[in-house]
PDB file of C-alpha atoms in Angstrom:
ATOM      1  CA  UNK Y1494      15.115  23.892  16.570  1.00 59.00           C
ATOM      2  CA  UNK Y1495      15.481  22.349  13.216  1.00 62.00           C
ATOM      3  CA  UNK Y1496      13.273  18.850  13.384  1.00 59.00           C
ATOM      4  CA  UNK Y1497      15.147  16.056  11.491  1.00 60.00           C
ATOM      5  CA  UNK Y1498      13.382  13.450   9.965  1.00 64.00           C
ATOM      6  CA  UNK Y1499      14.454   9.890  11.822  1.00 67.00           C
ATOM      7  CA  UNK Y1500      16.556   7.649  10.706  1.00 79.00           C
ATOM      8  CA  UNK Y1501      14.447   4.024   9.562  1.00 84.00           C
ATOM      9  CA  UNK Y1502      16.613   1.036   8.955  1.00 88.00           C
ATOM     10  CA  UNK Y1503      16.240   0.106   5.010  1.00 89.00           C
ATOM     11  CA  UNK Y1504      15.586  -4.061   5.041  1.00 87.00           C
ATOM     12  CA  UNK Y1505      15.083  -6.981   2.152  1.00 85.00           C
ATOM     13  CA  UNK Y1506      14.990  -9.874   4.164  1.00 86.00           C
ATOM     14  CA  UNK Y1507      11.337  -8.994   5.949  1.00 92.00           C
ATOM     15  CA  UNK Y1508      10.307 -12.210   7.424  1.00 94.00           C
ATOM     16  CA  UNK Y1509       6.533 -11.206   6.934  1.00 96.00           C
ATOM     17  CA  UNK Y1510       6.340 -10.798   3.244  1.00 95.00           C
ATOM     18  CA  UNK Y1511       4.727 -14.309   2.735  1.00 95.00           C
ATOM     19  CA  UNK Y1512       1.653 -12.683   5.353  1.00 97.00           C
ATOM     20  CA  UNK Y1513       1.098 -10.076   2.475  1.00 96.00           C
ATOM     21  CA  UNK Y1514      -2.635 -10.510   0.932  1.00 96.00           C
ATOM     22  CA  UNK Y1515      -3.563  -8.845  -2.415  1.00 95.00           C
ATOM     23  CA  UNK Y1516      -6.812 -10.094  -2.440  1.00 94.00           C
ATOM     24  CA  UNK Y1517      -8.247  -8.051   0.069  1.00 94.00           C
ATOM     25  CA  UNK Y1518      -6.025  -4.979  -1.012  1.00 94.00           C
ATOM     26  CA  UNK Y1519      -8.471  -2.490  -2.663  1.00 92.00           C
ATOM     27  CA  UNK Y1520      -6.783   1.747  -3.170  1.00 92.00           C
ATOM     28  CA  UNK Y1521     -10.148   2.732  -4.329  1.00 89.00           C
ATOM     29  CA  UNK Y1522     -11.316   3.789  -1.198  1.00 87.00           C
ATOM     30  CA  UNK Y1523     -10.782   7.395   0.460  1.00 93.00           C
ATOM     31  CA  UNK Y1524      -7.521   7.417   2.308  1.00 95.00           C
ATOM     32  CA  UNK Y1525      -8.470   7.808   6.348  1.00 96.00           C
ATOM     33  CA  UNK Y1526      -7.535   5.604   9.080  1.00 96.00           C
ATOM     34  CA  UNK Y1527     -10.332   3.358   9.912  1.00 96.00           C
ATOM     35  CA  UNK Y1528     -10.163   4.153  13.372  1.00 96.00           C
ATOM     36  CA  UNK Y1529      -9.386   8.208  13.771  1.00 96.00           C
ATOM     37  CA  UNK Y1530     -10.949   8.874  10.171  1.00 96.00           C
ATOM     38  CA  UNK Y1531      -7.813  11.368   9.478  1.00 95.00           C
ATOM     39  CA  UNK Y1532      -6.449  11.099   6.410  1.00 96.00           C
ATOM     40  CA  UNK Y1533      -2.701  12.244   7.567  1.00 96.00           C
ATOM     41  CA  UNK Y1534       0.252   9.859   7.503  1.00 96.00           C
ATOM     42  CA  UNK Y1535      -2.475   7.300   6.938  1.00 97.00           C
ATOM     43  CA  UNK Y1536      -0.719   3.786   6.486  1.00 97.00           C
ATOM     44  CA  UNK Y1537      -2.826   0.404   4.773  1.00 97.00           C
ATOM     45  CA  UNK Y1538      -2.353  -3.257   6.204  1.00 98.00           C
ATOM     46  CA  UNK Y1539      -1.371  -5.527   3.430  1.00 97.00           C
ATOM     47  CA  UNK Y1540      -2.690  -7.715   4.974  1.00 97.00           C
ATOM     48  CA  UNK Y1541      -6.069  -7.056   6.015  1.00 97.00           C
ATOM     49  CA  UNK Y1542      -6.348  -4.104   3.605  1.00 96.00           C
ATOM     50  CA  UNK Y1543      -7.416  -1.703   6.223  1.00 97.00           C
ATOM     51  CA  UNK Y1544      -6.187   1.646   7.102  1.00 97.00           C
ATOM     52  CA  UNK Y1545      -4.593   2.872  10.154  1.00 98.00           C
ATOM     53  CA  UNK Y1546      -2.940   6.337  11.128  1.00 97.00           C
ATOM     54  CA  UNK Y1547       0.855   6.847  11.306  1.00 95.00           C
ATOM     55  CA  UNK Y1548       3.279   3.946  12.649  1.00 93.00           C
ATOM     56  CA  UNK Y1549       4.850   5.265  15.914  1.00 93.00           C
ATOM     57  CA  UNK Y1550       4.748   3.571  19.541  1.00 94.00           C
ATOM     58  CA  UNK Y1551       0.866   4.911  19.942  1.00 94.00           C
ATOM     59  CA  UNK Y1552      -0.650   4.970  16.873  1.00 96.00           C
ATOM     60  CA  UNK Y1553      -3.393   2.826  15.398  1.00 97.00           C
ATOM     61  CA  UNK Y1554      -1.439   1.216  12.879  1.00 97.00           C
ATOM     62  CA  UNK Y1555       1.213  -0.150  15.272  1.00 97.00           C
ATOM     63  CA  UNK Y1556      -1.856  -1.350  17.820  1.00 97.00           C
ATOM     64  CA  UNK Y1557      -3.476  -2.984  15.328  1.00 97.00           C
ATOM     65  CA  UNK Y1558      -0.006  -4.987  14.020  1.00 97.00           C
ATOM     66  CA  UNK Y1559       0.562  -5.778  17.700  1.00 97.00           C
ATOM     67  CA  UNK Y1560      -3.272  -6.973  18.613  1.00 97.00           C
ATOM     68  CA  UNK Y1561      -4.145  -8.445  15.016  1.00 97.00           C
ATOM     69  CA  UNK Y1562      -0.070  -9.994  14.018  1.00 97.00           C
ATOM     70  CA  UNK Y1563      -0.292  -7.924  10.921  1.00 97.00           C
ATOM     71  CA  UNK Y1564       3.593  -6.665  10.012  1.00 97.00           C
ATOM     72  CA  UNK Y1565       3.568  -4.999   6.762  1.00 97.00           C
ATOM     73  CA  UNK Y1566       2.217  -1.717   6.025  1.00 98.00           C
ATOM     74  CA  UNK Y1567       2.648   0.870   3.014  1.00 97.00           C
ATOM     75  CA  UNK Y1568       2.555   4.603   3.529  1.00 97.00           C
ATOM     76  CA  UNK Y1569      -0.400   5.706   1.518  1.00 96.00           C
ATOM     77  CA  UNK Y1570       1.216   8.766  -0.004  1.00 95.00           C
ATOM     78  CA  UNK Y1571       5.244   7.779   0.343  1.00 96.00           C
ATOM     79  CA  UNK Y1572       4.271   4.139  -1.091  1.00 96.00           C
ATOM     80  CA  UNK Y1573       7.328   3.543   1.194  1.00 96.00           C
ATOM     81  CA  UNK Y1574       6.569  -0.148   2.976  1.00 97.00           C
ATOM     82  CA  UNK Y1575       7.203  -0.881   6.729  1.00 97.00           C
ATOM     83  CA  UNK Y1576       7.303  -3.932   8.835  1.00 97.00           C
ATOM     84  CA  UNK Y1577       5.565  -3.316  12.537  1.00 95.00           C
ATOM     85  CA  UNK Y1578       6.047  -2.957  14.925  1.00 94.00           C
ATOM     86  CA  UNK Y1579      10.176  -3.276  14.253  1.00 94.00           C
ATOM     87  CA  UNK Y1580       9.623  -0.074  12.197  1.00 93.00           C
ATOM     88  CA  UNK Y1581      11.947  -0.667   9.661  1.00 95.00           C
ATOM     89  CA  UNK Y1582      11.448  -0.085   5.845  1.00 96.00           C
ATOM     90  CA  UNK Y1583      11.284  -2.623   3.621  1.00 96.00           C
ATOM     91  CA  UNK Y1584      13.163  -2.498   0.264  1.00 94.00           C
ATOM     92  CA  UNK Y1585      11.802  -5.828  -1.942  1.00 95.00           C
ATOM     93  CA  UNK Y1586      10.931  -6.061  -5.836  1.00 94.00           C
ATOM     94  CA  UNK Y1587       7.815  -8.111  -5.125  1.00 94.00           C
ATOM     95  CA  UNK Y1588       6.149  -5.179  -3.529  1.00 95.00           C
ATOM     96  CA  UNK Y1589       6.396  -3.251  -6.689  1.00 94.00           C
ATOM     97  CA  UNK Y1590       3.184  -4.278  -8.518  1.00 93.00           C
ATOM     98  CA  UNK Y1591       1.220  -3.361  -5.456  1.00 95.00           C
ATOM     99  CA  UNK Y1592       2.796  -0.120  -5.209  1.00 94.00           C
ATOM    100  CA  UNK Y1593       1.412   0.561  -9.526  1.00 91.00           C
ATOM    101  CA  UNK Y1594      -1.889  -0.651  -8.261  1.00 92.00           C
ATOM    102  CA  UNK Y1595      -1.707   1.900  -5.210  1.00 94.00           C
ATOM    103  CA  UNK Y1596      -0.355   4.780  -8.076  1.00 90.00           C
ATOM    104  CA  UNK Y1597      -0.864   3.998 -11.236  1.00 88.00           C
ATOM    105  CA  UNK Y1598       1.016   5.856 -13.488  1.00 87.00           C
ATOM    106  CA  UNK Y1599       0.381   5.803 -17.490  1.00 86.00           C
ATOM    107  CA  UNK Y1600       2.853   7.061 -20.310  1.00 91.00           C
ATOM    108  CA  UNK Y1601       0.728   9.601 -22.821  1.00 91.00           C
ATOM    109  CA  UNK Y1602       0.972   6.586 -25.664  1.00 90.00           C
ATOM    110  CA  UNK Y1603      -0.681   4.461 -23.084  1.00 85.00           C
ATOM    111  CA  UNK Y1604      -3.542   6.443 -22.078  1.00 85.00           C
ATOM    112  CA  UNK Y1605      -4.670   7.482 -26.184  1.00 85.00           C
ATOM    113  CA  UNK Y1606      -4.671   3.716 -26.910  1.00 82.00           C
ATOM    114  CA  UNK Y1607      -6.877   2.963 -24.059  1.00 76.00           C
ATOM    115  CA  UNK Y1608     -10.246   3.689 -25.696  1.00 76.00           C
ATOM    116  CA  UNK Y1609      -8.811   1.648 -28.779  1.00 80.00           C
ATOM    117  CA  UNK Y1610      -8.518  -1.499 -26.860  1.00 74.00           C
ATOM    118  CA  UNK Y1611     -11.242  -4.231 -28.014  1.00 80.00           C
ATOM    119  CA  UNK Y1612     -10.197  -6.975 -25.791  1.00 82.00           C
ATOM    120  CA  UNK Y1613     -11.904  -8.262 -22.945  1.00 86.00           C
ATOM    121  CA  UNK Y1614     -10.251  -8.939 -19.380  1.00 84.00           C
ATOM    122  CA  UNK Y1615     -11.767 -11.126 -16.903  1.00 85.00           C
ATOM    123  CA  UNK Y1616     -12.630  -9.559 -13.632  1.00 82.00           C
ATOM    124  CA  UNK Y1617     -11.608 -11.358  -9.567  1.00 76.00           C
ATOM    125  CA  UNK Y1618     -14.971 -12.577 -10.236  1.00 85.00           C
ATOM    126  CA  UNK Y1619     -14.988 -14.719 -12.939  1.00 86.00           C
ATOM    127  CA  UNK Y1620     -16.975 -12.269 -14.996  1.00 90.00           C
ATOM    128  CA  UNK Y1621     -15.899 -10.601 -17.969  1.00 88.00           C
ATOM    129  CA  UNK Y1622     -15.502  -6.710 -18.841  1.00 85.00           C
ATOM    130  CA  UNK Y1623     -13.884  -3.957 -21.080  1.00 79.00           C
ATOM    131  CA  UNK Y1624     -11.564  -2.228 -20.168  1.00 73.00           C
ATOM    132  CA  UNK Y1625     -12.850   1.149 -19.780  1.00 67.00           C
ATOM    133  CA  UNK Y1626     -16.394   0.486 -19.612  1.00 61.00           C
TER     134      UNK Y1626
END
């Protein structure tokens, strides 16, 4: 039998979005649930920042948003967004900037500039860096 992929109700009005952290979001880790150490269907918290497996009825990432109260998830490789444990998708603008950070994608003009750029940024920190360096 032919397995169909199921059917997720598509949502804007998430009444969790405000729980959303993205200070303690950080995609430079490897992608593996915290708790199993897999890296398939592998799912991160925005609001903790940690990362659980898959979002069914038994998997870590729904546990952990029914134990900790944490809603909103992204899918790690879909950069598709999900409130637990309702399961539906969520579909808002504001999550975009999280999902470049997650991905980030460069045009070719973009990335032969980069080494031309002389201007400093200031790190979370406070401290100062080039870009680059």
């Amino acid at each position: 039998p032919e397995r169909r992929p199921r059917q997720v109700e598509l949502r804007r009005d998430c009444p969790y979005l405000d729980t959303v952290n993205r200070q303690v979001l950080d995609f430079d880790f490897e992608k593996f649930c915290s708790i199993s150490l897999s890296n398939l269907n592998v799912y991160a918290c925005l609001v903790c920042g940690k990362y659980y497996q898959g979002r069914g009825l038994k998997s870590h990432a729904y546990t952990h948003s029914l134990e900790a109260g944490h809603h909103v998830f992204i899918n790690l490789q879909t950069e598709k967004v999900y409130c637990l444990p309702d399961g539906y998708e969520i579909n808002d603008p504001s999550l975009e900037d999280i999902r470049h950070v997650l991905n980030p994608r460069f045009a070719r003009e973009q990335v032969k500039i980069l080494d031309k750029n002389k201007q400093w940024s200031r790190a979370l920190d406070g401290s100062n860096y080039l870009p680059g360096m």
